[in-house]
Amino acid sequence: QVGPLGQAGRTIMENISVCVVQMSGEPLARLRPGPKNTIDDLIIAIARMARVENVPLLLSFENRVLHGSQTVEDARLYDGAILTAIRYPELFVAGAYDDGIVRLWSTETGRCDREYSSNRGAVLSVALAPNGLLMVTGCMDGTANLWSVTTGKHEQGFFGHKGPVCAVTCSPDGTLLATGSCDRVAQLWDMVTAESLRLLPGHRGTVCSVQFSPDGTLLATGSEDGTAKLWRVEWAAGGQGSVDSTAIIWDVNTGGCIYALKGHRGGVTSVQCSPDGALLVTASQDSMVKLWSTATGQCMQTFKGHSMGMKVRSASFSPAGTLVASGSDDGTIRLWSVVSGECKGCLKIDAPFGCRPAVKSVAFLRAHLLDEAA
C-alpha cells in the first residue's frame, strides 16, 4: 500500500491494485494507483518503499517497457496487473543447459535470478530478442520456444524441424526468428505468428550457427559440413566456425577468404563479431576462448579458465563489447574482460563438479535497448 507520491502533491487514488516483482519473481511492492498517475510516479513510490532511491529503475508490463510519462490508463494497466522492476544498467546473461533449463544470471550479483523450464529435453541454444524482454530457446525435441524474460511465461512454440534445434537468433527489428537444426536445414519464422516463412536447405551437416547482419538483410548459416552460407547477401563480411580448429573470415561480395584464424587445437564451436565489428570471438573444443582482430586476423587474447578437456560451446559479446561470456561443458559461464583478458566472474550452479549440467549456449540481455525503450 502506498499513499502520497512526491510529484506536485499528487496522491494515488485507490482505483486498482498492481503488484511489482523483481526479475526473480519475488514480490517487491503493491501499489494502488489512479488512472492519471504516471509510471514515473510508480517508480518513485517503489524506490522509496524498497529504499533504492539512487538506483535507476524501469518497469515492464506484458513484454514491453513502460515510458515514464505514460499514465496508468495509457499503459492499459488493470486491477491485479503484475509489473516487473528492472534495475538499470544491471546486465544479465542467459545460459542454456542440457538439463532442460535456461538460467538467467545477474552479472552484478552473480546470482541466478530466474529459471525457465519446459519438458522438451536439453536446451541447445538461446537468444534474446532486440527489446531484451523476449527470449528464444532451441530444444532437443526439434522445437524453438519463445519466453517472456520478465514473467517466465511460455509465449509461443515454433514447430517444423525434424531434428534438434541447435541454433537460434532474432532479427535486429525483432520480427523474424532464424533457426538451425540437426536436420541440416535452417528456417525463417514470423516471431508473432510462429509461421514458418522459408526453408533454407543446402547444408550437408547440422546447421550449428545462424546470425543476422546488423541491418537484417543477410542471414549467415554455419554447418558441421565445414561450410557457411549467406542468404540475401548485401553485407560486407561473415564468419564461419569449423571442426578443423580454424575460423575463417570471408568477403561475402567476392566469396574469397580474407583470413584463416588458426590457433585453436580443437573444433571451433562458436563465432561472434563484436558490436563494432572490430573483434571476433571464437569458442572451441580445446577448452579455450580466443579474441581476434577482424582487421589483421591476429589473436588478441586467449581466455583460459574453463576445465581442460571440457568443450566451450558458446561465446558472446556484451552489448557494449567490453565483456565476453563463455559457456562450457564444465557447467560454468565465465565473464572475461575484452581489454585485460581477466576473468571477471564465474557463474555456476551450487553443485559439485561433475554434477553440474553443461552450458550449451549463452546470450546477454541487451540492457542498452531497454534504456532506449524507456
mmCIF file of C-alpha atoms in Angstrom:
data_model
loop_
_atom_site.group_PDB
_atom_site.id
_atom_site.type_symbol
_atom_site.label_atom_id
_atom_site.label_comp_id
_atom_site.label_asym_id
_atom_site.label_seq_id
_atom_site.Cartn_x
_atom_site.Cartn_y
_atom_site.Cartn_z
ATOM 1 C CA GLN A 1 0.000 0.000 0.000
ATOM 2 C CA VAL A 2 1.235 3.463 -0.739
ATOM 3 C CA GLY A 3 -0.076 6.925 -0.019
ATOM 4 C CA PRO A 4 1.160 10.248 -1.378
ATOM 5 C CA LEU A 5 3.598 10.312 -4.256
ATOM 6 C CA GLY A 6 6.114 13.130 -4.465
ATOM 7 C CA GLN A 7 5.145 14.798 -7.752
ATOM 8 C CA ALA A 8 3.224 18.078 -7.451
ATOM 9 C CA GLY A 9 1.410 16.842 -4.358
ATOM 10 C CA ARG A 10 -0.328 14.094 -6.353
ATOM 11 C CA THR A 11 -1.799 11.148 -4.469
ATOM 12 C CA ILE A 12 -2.565 7.680 -5.710
ATOM 13 C CA MET A 13 -6.299 7.092 -5.914
ATOM 14 C CA GLU A 14 -7.355 3.655 -4.728
ATOM 15 C CA ASN A 15 -8.735 2.518 -8.067
ATOM 16 C CA ILE A 16 -6.710 -0.556 -8.979
ATOM 17 C CA SER A 17 -4.157 -2.756 -7.264
ATOM 18 C CA VAL A 18 -0.908 -3.649 -9.045
ATOM 19 C CA CYS A 19 1.858 -5.961 -7.853
ATOM 20 C CA VAL A 20 5.511 -5.148 -8.580
ATOM 21 C CA VAL A 21 8.011 -8.008 -8.654
ATOM 22 C CA GLN A 22 11.750 -8.319 -9.135
ATOM 23 C CA MET A 23 13.361 -10.113 -12.097
ATOM 24 C CA SER A 24 13.487 -13.217 -9.906
ATOM 25 C CA GLY A 25 9.709 -13.079 -9.488
ATOM 26 C CA GLU A 26 9.972 -12.164 -5.796
ATOM 27 C CA PRO A 27 7.405 -9.542 -4.662
ATOM 28 C CA LEU A 28 8.771 -6.023 -4.272
ATOM 29 C CA ALA A 29 5.745 -3.775 -3.665
ATOM 30 C CA ARG A 30 1.995 -3.481 -4.022
ATOM 31 C CA LEU A 31 0.572 -0.167 -5.225
ATOM 32 C CA ARG A 32 -2.919 1.295 -5.698
ATOM 33 C CA PRO A 33 -2.562 3.887 -8.466
ATOM 34 C CA GLY A 34 -5.257 6.004 -10.025
ATOM 35 C CA PRO A 35 -5.733 6.249 -13.786
ATOM 36 C CA LYS A 36 -3.866 9.569 -14.104
ATOM 37 C CA ASN A 37 -0.798 8.609 -12.082
ATOM 38 C CA THR A 38 2.255 8.225 -14.307
ATOM 39 C CA ILE A 39 4.752 5.377 -14.498
ATOM 40 C CA ASP A 40 7.326 7.794 -13.067
ATOM 41 C CA ASP A 41 5.018 8.202 -10.055
ATOM 42 C CA LEU A 42 5.024 4.445 -9.551
ATOM 43 C CA ILE A 43 8.815 4.240 -9.909
ATOM 44 C CA ILE A 44 9.306 6.946 -7.272
ATOM 45 C CA ALA A 45 6.970 5.106 -4.879
ATOM 46 C CA ILE A 46 8.707 1.770 -5.486
ATOM 47 C CA ALA A 47 12.149 3.296 -4.948
ATOM 48 C CA ARG A 48 11.070 4.781 -1.635
ATOM 49 C CA MET A 49 9.428 1.597 -0.406
ATOM 50 C CA ALA A 50 12.398 -0.569 -1.404
ATOM 51 C CA ARG A 51 14.900 2.081 -0.217
ATOM 52 C CA VAL A 52 16.699 2.133 -3.563
ATOM 53 C CA GLU A 53 16.122 5.783 -4.462
ATOM 54 C CA ASN A 54 19.584 6.137 -6.033
ATOM 55 C CA VAL A 55 19.134 3.122 -8.323
ATOM 56 C CA PRO A 56 17.565 3.801 -11.759
ATOM 57 C CA LEU A 57 14.528 1.566 -12.342
ATOM 58 C CA LEU A 58 12.497 0.551 -15.368
ATOM 59 C CA LEU A 59 9.055 -1.050 -15.277
ATOM 60 C CA SER A 60 7.890 -3.652 -17.780
ATOM 61 C CA PHE A 61 4.399 -4.993 -18.399
ATOM 62 C CA GLU A 62 3.349 -7.721 -20.828
ATOM 63 C CA ASN A 63 6.744 -7.798 -22.578
ATOM 64 C CA ARG A 64 7.031 -4.048 -23.095
ATOM 65 C CA VAL A 65 8.974 -1.387 -21.234
ATOM 66 C CA LEU A 66 6.692 1.376 -19.947
ATOM 67 C CA HIS A 67 7.576 5.015 -20.621
ATOM 68 C CA GLY A 68 7.867 7.186 -17.544
ATOM 69 C CA SER A 69 5.415 9.782 -18.907
ATOM 70 C CA GLN A 70 2.686 7.221 -19.577
ATOM 71 C CA THR A 71 -0.314 7.272 -17.268
ATOM 72 C CA VAL A 72 -1.714 4.121 -15.715
ATOM 73 C CA GLU A 73 -4.633 4.463 -18.097
ATOM 74 C CA ASP A 74 -2.394 4.885 -21.171
ATOM 75 C CA ALA A 75 -0.301 1.869 -20.156
ATOM 76 C CA ARG A 76 -3.514 -0.221 -20.053
ATOM 77 C CA LEU A 77 -2.838 -1.466 -16.540
ATOM 78 C CA TYR A 78 -5.708 -3.254 -14.839
ATOM 79 C CA ASP A 79 -6.622 -4.447 -11.361
ATOM 80 C CA GLY A 80 -4.254 -7.309 -10.460
ATOM 81 C CA ALA A 81 -1.645 -6.402 -13.116
ATOM 82 C CA ILE A 82 1.892 -7.604 -12.402
ATOM 83 C CA LEU A 83 4.774 -5.253 -13.236
ATOM 84 C CA THR A 84 8.450 -6.196 -13.254
ATOM 85 C CA ALA A 85 11.027 -3.755 -11.868
ATOM 86 C CA ILE A 86 14.341 -3.858 -13.732
ATOM 87 C CA ARG A 87 17.379 -2.228 -12.249
ATOM 88 C CA TYR A 88 19.312 -0.379 -14.947
ATOM 89 C CA PRO A 89 22.052 -0.765 -16.045
ATOM 90 C CA GLU A 90 22.193 -4.230 -14.463
ATOM 91 C CA LEU A 91 23.364 -6.774 -17.033
ATOM 92 C CA PHE A 92 22.120 -10.347 -17.319
ATOM 93 C CA VAL A 93 23.423 -13.463 -19.039
ATOM 94 C CA ALA A 94 21.122 -16.258 -20.173
ATOM 95 C CA GLY A 95 22.616 -19.751 -20.194
ATOM 96 C CA ALA A 96 21.060 -22.775 -21.919
ATOM 97 C CA TYR A 97 21.758 -26.044 -20.075
ATOM 98 C CA ASP A 98 21.478 -29.682 -21.050
ATOM 99 C CA ASP A 99 19.176 -30.379 -18.078
ATOM 100 C CA GLY A 100 16.395 -28.598 -19.985
ATOM 101 C CA ILE A 101 16.581 -25.313 -18.057
ATOM 102 C CA VAL A 102 17.594 -21.812 -19.125
ATOM 103 C CA ARG A 103 19.017 -19.801 -16.243
ATOM 104 C CA LEU A 104 19.194 -16.008 -16.153
ATOM 105 C CA TRP A 105 22.204 -14.749 -14.209
ATOM 106 C CA SER A 106 22.922 -11.259 -12.914
ATOM 107 C CA THR A 107 26.488 -10.247 -13.774
ATOM 108 C CA GLU A 108 26.322 -7.748 -10.903
ATOM 109 C CA THR A 109 25.419 -10.153 -8.092
ATOM 110 C CA GLY A 110 26.441 -13.498 -9.628
ATOM 111 C CA ARG A 111 23.018 -14.805 -8.638
ATOM 112 C CA CYS A 112 20.659 -16.878 -10.762
ATOM 113 C CA ASP A 113 17.575 -14.655 -10.821
ATOM 114 C CA ARG A 114 15.185 -16.812 -12.840
ATOM 115 C CA GLU A 115 14.811 -20.259 -14.402
ATOM 116 C CA TYR A 116 12.816 -21.163 -17.497
ATOM 117 C CA SER A 117 11.882 -24.812 -17.748
ATOM 118 C CA SER A 118 9.897 -26.989 -20.156
ATOM 119 C CA ASN A 119 9.565 -30.699 -20.853
ATOM 120 C CA ARG A 120 11.337 -30.584 -24.191
ATOM 121 C CA GLY A 121 14.701 -32.097 -23.311
ATOM 122 C CA ALA A 122 18.073 -30.364 -23.310
ATOM 123 C CA VAL A 123 18.160 -26.698 -24.304
ATOM 124 C CA LEU A 124 20.815 -26.373 -27.006
ATOM 125 C CA SER A 125 20.655 -22.665 -27.867
ATOM 126 C CA VAL A 126 19.357 -19.359 -26.539
ATOM 127 C CA ALA A 127 18.968 -15.839 -27.938
ATOM 128 C CA LEU A 128 17.413 -12.589 -26.734
ATOM 129 C CA ALA A 129 15.028 -10.513 -28.837
ATOM 130 C CA PRO A 130 16.176 -6.935 -29.548
ATOM 131 C CA ASN A 131 13.880 -5.444 -26.891
ATOM 132 C CA GLY A 132 15.511 -7.645 -24.228
ATOM 133 C CA LEU A 133 12.133 -8.777 -22.895
ATOM 134 C CA LEU A 134 11.652 -11.899 -25.009
ATOM 135 C CA MET A 135 13.919 -14.938 -25.211
ATOM 136 C CA VAL A 136 14.055 -17.786 -27.731
ATOM 137 C CA THR A 137 15.359 -21.272 -26.969
ATOM 138 C CA GLY A 138 16.211 -24.161 -29.266
ATOM 139 C CA CYS A 139 15.495 -27.626 -27.876
ATOM 140 C CA MET A 140 16.426 -31.268 -28.294
ATOM 141 C CA ASP A 141 12.874 -32.204 -29.357
ATOM 142 C CA GLY A 142 13.106 -30.113 -32.551
ATOM 143 C CA THR A 143 11.158 -27.093 -31.321
ATOM 144 C CA ALA A 144 12.049 -23.460 -30.715
ATOM 145 C CA ASN A 145 10.238 -21.665 -27.902
ATOM 146 C CA LEU A 146 9.523 -18.028 -27.089
ATOM 147 C CA TRP A 147 9.570 -16.892 -23.449
ATOM 148 C CA SER A 148 8.846 -13.707 -21.541
ATOM 149 C CA VAL A 149 12.094 -12.787 -19.789
ATOM 150 C CA THR A 150 10.352 -10.850 -17.041
ATOM 151 C CA THR A 151 7.450 -13.188 -16.213
ATOM 152 C CA GLY A 152 8.916 -16.570 -17.194
ATOM 153 C CA LYS A 153 5.772 -17.315 -19.213
ATOM 154 C CA HIS A 154 5.988 -19.555 -22.296
ATOM 155 C CA GLU A 155 4.603 -17.371 -25.080
ATOM 156 C CA GLN A 156 4.924 -19.375 -28.291
ATOM 157 C CA GLY A 157 6.224 -22.579 -29.862
ATOM 158 C CA PHE A 158 7.810 -22.976 -33.311
ATOM 159 C CA PHE A 159 7.278 -26.422 -34.813
ATOM 160 C CA GLY A 160 8.656 -27.757 -38.083
ATOM 161 C CA HIS A 161 12.212 -29.064 -37.708
ATOM 162 C CA LYS A 162 12.808 -32.803 -37.918
ATOM 163 C CA GLY A 163 15.822 -32.754 -35.599
ATOM 164 C CA PRO A 164 17.157 -30.904 -32.523
ATOM 165 C CA VAL A 165 17.333 -27.109 -32.870
ATOM 166 C CA CYS A 166 20.997 -26.239 -32.358
ATOM 167 C CA ALA A 167 20.963 -22.506 -33.152
ATOM 168 C CA VAL A 168 18.530 -19.597 -32.787
ATOM 169 C CA THR A 169 18.783 -15.873 -33.485
ATOM 170 C CA CYS A 170 16.401 -12.915 -33.775
ATOM 171 C CA SER A 171 16.464 -10.269 -36.498
ATOM 172 C CA PRO A 172 17.523 -6.747 -35.451
ATOM 173 C CA ASP A 173 13.955 -5.439 -35.760
ATOM 174 C CA GLY A 174 12.532 -8.347 -33.754
ATOM 175 C CA THR A 175 10.124 -9.521 -36.471
ATOM 176 C CA LEU A 176 11.940 -12.662 -37.633
ATOM 177 C CA LEU A 177 13.431 -15.738 -35.997
ATOM 178 C CA ALA A 178 16.067 -17.915 -37.658
ATOM 179 C CA THR A 179 16.775 -21.467 -36.516
ATOM 180 C CA GLY A 180 19.344 -24.111 -37.425
ATOM 181 C CA SER A 181 18.910 -27.824 -36.837
ATOM 182 C CA CYS A 182 20.409 -31.284 -36.978
ATOM 183 C CA ASP A 183 18.012 -31.919 -39.876
ATOM 184 C CA ARG A 184 20.533 -29.901 -41.981
ATOM 185 C CA VAL A 185 18.005 -27.129 -42.627
ATOM 186 C CA ALA A 186 17.717 -23.529 -41.444
ATOM 187 C CA GLN A 187 14.316 -21.897 -41.205
ATOM 188 C CA LEU A 188 12.946 -18.356 -41.074
ATOM 189 C CA TRP A 189 9.895 -17.725 -38.886
ATOM 190 C CA ASP A 190 7.462 -14.927 -38.123
ATOM 191 C CA MET A 191 8.110 -14.037 -34.464
ATOM 192 C CA VAL A 192 4.490 -13.036 -33.817
ATOM 193 C CA THR A 193 2.549 -15.812 -35.550
ATOM 194 C CA ALA A 194 5.202 -18.572 -35.351
ATOM 195 C CA GLU A 195 4.560 -19.246 -39.050
ATOM 196 C CA SER A 196 7.433 -20.821 -40.996
ATOM 197 C CA LEU A 197 8.244 -18.328 -43.756
ATOM 198 C CA ARG A 198 11.056 -20.093 -45.580
ATOM 199 C CA LEU A 199 13.145 -23.254 -45.538
ATOM 200 C CA LEU A 200 16.857 -22.771 -46.225
ATOM 201 C CA PRO A 201 18.212 -26.181 -47.306
ATOM 202 C CA GLY A 202 21.580 -26.979 -48.828
ATOM 203 C CA HIS A 203 23.886 -27.867 -45.958
ATOM 204 C CA ARG A 204 25.126 -31.456 -45.681
ATOM 205 C CA GLY A 205 25.560 -31.401 -41.918
ATOM 206 C CA THR A 206 23.998 -29.981 -38.772
ATOM 207 C CA VAL A 207 23.304 -26.239 -39.011
ATOM 208 C CA CYS A 208 25.003 -25.194 -35.784
ATOM 209 C CA SER A 209 25.132 -21.423 -36.208
ATOM 210 C CA VAL A 210 22.751 -18.741 -37.517
ATOM 211 C CA GLN A 211 23.242 -14.972 -37.350
ATOM 212 C CA PHE A 212 21.624 -11.916 -38.913
ATOM 213 C CA SER A 213 23.638 -8.977 -40.192
ATOM 214 C CA PRO A 214 23.160 -5.728 -38.235
ATOM 215 C CA ASP A 215 20.831 -4.318 -40.896
ATOM 216 C CA GLY A 216 18.813 -7.546 -41.103
ATOM 217 C CA THR A 217 19.306 -8.008 -44.845
ATOM 218 C CA LEU A 218 21.617 -11.003 -44.556
ATOM 219 C CA LEU A 219 21.430 -14.299 -42.720
ATOM 220 C CA ALA A 220 24.605 -16.361 -42.283
ATOM 221 C CA THR A 221 24.375 -20.084 -41.528
ATOM 222 C CA GLY A 222 27.267 -22.290 -40.446
ATOM 223 C CA SER A 223 27.282 -26.067 -40.564
ATOM 224 C CA GLU A 224 29.268 -29.081 -39.412
ATOM 225 C CA ASP A 225 29.803 -29.815 -43.102
ATOM 226 C CA GLY A 226 32.527 -27.149 -42.935
ATOM 227 C CA THR A 227 30.645 -24.510 -44.939
ATOM 228 C CA ALA A 228 28.992 -21.194 -44.225
ATOM 229 C CA LYS A 229 26.161 -19.955 -46.422
ATOM 230 C CA LEU A 230 24.877 -16.419 -46.874
ATOM 231 C CA TRP A 231 21.259 -15.745 -47.696
ATOM 232 C CA ARG A 232 20.124 -12.457 -49.296
ATOM 233 C CA VAL A 233 23.740 -11.246 -49.466
ATOM 234 C CA GLU A 234 24.015 -7.480 -49.008
ATOM 235 C CA TRP A 235 26.519 -7.227 -46.189
ATOM 236 C CA ALA A 236 30.291 -6.864 -46.111
ATOM 237 C CA ALA A 237 31.748 -9.677 -44.018
ATOM 238 C CA GLY A 238 30.879 -13.005 -42.452
ATOM 239 C CA GLY A 239 32.400 -15.636 -40.169
ATOM 240 C CA GLN A 240 32.494 -19.418 -40.085
ATOM 241 C CA GLY A 241 33.229 -21.978 -37.410
ATOM 242 C CA SER A 242 34.542 -25.428 -38.297
ATOM 243 C CA VAL A 243 35.542 -28.819 -36.980
ATOM 244 C CA ASP A 244 39.155 -28.458 -38.146
ATOM 245 C CA SER A 245 40.204 -25.933 -35.446
ATOM 246 C CA THR A 246 40.132 -22.863 -37.720
ATOM 247 C CA ALA A 247 37.739 -19.957 -38.122
ATOM 248 C CA ILE A 248 37.531 -18.159 -41.451
ATOM 249 C CA ILE A 249 36.614 -14.566 -42.310
ATOM 250 C CA TRP A 250 35.093 -14.279 -45.777
ATOM 251 C CA ASP A 251 34.425 -11.397 -48.139
ATOM 252 C CA VAL A 252 30.808 -12.116 -48.984
ATOM 253 C CA ASN A 253 30.898 -9.955 -52.098
ATOM 254 C CA THR A 254 33.678 -11.918 -53.771
ATOM 255 C CA GLY A 255 33.449 -15.229 -51.893
ATOM 256 C CA GLY A 256 37.168 -15.010 -51.130
ATOM 257 C CA CYS A 257 38.835 -15.930 -47.842
ATOM 258 C CA ILE A 258 40.225 -12.851 -46.084
ATOM 259 C CA TYR A 259 41.808 -14.568 -43.068
ATOM 260 C CA ALA A 260 42.080 -18.081 -41.667
ATOM 261 C CA LEU A 261 42.225 -17.734 -37.887
ATOM 262 C CA LYS A 262 44.463 -20.537 -36.686
ATOM 263 C CA GLY A 263 45.339 -21.173 -33.062
ATOM 264 C CA HIS A 264 42.750 -23.486 -31.578
ATOM 265 C CA ARG A 265 43.642 -27.126 -31.044
ATOM 266 C CA GLY A 266 40.094 -28.394 -31.365
ATOM 267 C CA GLY A 267 36.992 -27.746 -33.434
ATOM 268 C CA VAL A 268 35.579 -24.213 -33.400
ATOM 269 C CA THR A 269 32.101 -24.373 -31.857
ATOM 270 C CA SER A 270 31.071 -20.701 -31.843
ATOM 271 C CA VAL A 271 31.931 -17.470 -33.677
ATOM 272 C CA GLN A 272 30.596 -13.964 -32.993
ATOM 273 C CA CYS A 273 31.555 -10.432 -34.032
ATOM 274 C CA SER A 274 31.796 -7.601 -31.519
ATOM 275 C CA PRO A 275 29.155 -4.843 -31.725
ATOM 276 C CA ASP A 276 31.582 -2.537 -33.557
ATOM 277 C CA GLY A 277 32.808 -5.299 -35.890
ATOM 278 C CA ALA A 278 36.452 -4.830 -34.860
ATOM 279 C CA LEU A 279 36.810 -8.119 -32.983
ATOM 280 C CA LEU A 280 35.770 -11.737 -33.368
ATOM 281 C CA VAL A 281 35.400 -14.199 -30.502
ATOM 282 C CA THR A 282 35.714 -17.956 -31.007
ATOM 283 C CA ALA A 283 34.961 -20.854 -28.663
ATOM 284 C CA SER A 284 36.477 -24.269 -29.131
ATOM 285 C CA GLN A 285 36.534 -27.898 -28.147
ATOM 286 C CA ASP A 286 40.063 -27.234 -26.800
ATOM 287 C CA SER A 287 38.518 -25.603 -23.668
ATOM 288 C CA MET A 288 39.651 -22.120 -24.715
ATOM 289 C CA VAL A 289 38.149 -18.881 -25.978
ATOM 290 C CA LYS A 290 40.084 -16.593 -28.308
ATOM 291 C CA LEU A 291 39.698 -12.970 -29.352
ATOM 292 C CA TRP A 292 40.757 -11.945 -32.882
ATOM 293 C CA SER A 293 41.192 -8.714 -34.819
ATOM 294 C CA THR A 294 38.979 -8.680 -37.900
ATOM 295 C CA ALA A 295 41.340 -6.134 -39.485
ATOM 296 C CA THR A 296 44.566 -8.156 -39.162
ATOM 297 C CA GLY A 297 43.472 -11.694 -38.310
ATOM 298 C CA GLN A 298 45.777 -11.673 -35.270
ATOM 299 C CA CYS A 299 44.852 -13.300 -31.961
ATOM 300 C CA MET A 300 44.466 -10.514 -29.398
ATOM 301 C CA GLN A 301 43.578 -12.531 -26.281
ATOM 302 C CA THR A 302 43.280 -16.145 -25.166
ATOM 303 C CA PHE A 303 40.867 -16.744 -22.308
ATOM 304 C CA LYS A 304 41.863 -19.752 -20.193
ATOM 305 C CA GLY A 305 39.899 -20.886 -17.160
ATOM 306 C CA HIS A 306 37.347 -23.476 -18.191
ATOM 307 C CA SER A 307 38.176 -27.034 -17.125
ATOM 308 C CA MET A 308 40.631 -28.672 -19.520
ATOM 309 C CA GLY A 309 39.129 -31.440 -21.591
ATOM 310 C CA MET A 310 35.714 -29.775 -21.462
ATOM 311 C CA LYS A 311 34.368 -28.170 -24.654
ATOM 312 C CA VAL A 312 33.482 -24.482 -24.653
ATOM 313 C CA ARG A 313 30.202 -24.490 -26.550
ATOM 314 C CA SER A 314 29.408 -20.806 -26.883
ATOM 315 C CA ALA A 315 30.843 -17.296 -26.562
ATOM 316 C CA SER A 316 29.054 -13.954 -26.777
ATOM 317 C CA PHE A 317 29.898 -10.244 -26.517
ATOM 318 C CA SER A 318 28.116 -7.936 -24.082
ATOM 319 C CA PRO A 319 26.091 -5.083 -25.630
ATOM 320 C CA ALA A 320 28.929 -2.601 -25.065
ATOM 321 C CA GLY A 321 31.556 -5.050 -26.327
ATOM 322 C CA THR A 322 33.588 -4.827 -23.113
ATOM 323 C CA LEU A 323 32.825 -8.328 -21.817
ATOM 324 C CA VAL A 324 32.705 -11.817 -23.290
ATOM 325 C CA ALA A 325 30.606 -14.585 -21.754
ATOM 326 C CA SER A 326 31.550 -18.210 -22.438
ATOM 327 C CA GLY A 327 29.661 -21.395 -21.605
ATOM 328 C CA SER A 328 31.288 -24.795 -21.192
ATOM 329 C CA ASP A 329 30.596 -28.469 -20.632
ATOM 330 C CA ASP A 330 32.145 -27.928 -17.183
ATOM 331 C CA GLY A 331 28.825 -26.325 -16.185
ATOM 332 C CA THR A 332 30.117 -22.765 -15.786
ATOM 333 C CA ILE A 333 29.635 -19.437 -17.508
ATOM 334 C CA ARG A 334 32.719 -17.237 -17.321
ATOM 335 C CA LEU A 335 32.845 -13.476 -17.857
ATOM 336 C CA TRP A 336 36.007 -12.074 -19.449
ATOM 337 C CA SER A 337 37.374 -8.543 -19.842
ATOM 338 C CA VAL A 338 37.991 -7.839 -23.520
ATOM 339 C CA VAL A 339 40.745 -5.341 -22.648
ATOM 340 C CA SER A 340 42.726 -7.195 -19.957
ATOM 341 C CA GLY A 341 41.744 -10.811 -20.612
ATOM 342 C CA GLU A 342 40.979 -11.176 -16.897
ATOM 343 C CA CYS A 343 38.169 -13.447 -15.749
ATOM 344 C CA LYS A 344 35.664 -11.109 -14.086
ATOM 345 C CA GLY A 345 33.290 -13.721 -12.776
ATOM 346 C CA CYS A 346 32.229 -17.345 -12.799
ATOM 347 C CA LEU A 347 28.507 -18.149 -12.793
ATOM 348 C CA LYS A 348 27.699 -21.689 -11.715
ATOM 349 C CA ILE A 349 25.055 -23.775 -10.030
ATOM 350 C CA ASP A 350 25.781 -24.723 -6.430
ATOM 351 C CA ALA A 351 26.640 -28.366 -7.123
ATOM 352 C CA PRO A 352 29.818 -30.469 -7.112
ATOM 353 C CA PHE A 353 31.925 -30.580 -10.271
ATOM 354 C CA GLY A 354 30.667 -33.367 -12.494
ATOM 355 C CA CYS A 355 27.104 -32.901 -11.247
ATOM 356 C CA ARG A 356 26.506 -29.534 -12.921
ATOM 357 C CA PRO A 357 24.653 -29.584 -16.266
ATOM 358 C CA ALA A 358 26.669 -28.491 -19.309
ATOM 359 C CA VAL A 359 26.145 -24.988 -20.703
ATOM 360 C CA LYS A 360 25.192 -25.255 -24.363
ATOM 361 C CA SER A 361 24.666 -21.586 -25.241
ATOM 362 C CA VAL A 362 24.993 -18.084 -23.727
ATOM 363 C CA ALA A 363 23.473 -14.697 -24.575
ATOM 364 C CA PHE A 364 23.444 -11.272 -22.908
ATOM 365 C CA LEU A 365 20.247 -9.431 -22.083
ATOM 366 C CA ARG A 366 20.640 -6.250 -24.094
ATOM 367 C CA ALA A 367 20.132 -3.701 -21.341
ATOM 368 C CA HIS A 368 21.103 -0.770 -23.612
ATOM 369 C CA LEU A 369 17.977 -1.416 -25.671
ATOM 370 C CA LEU A 370 15.830 -1.351 -22.542
ATOM 371 C CA ASP A 371 17.279 2.112 -21.922
ATOM 372 C CA GLU A 372 16.362 3.213 -25.463
ATOM 373 C CA ALA A 373 12.835 1.886 -24.989
ATOM 374 C CA ALA A 374 12.447 3.872 -21.791
#
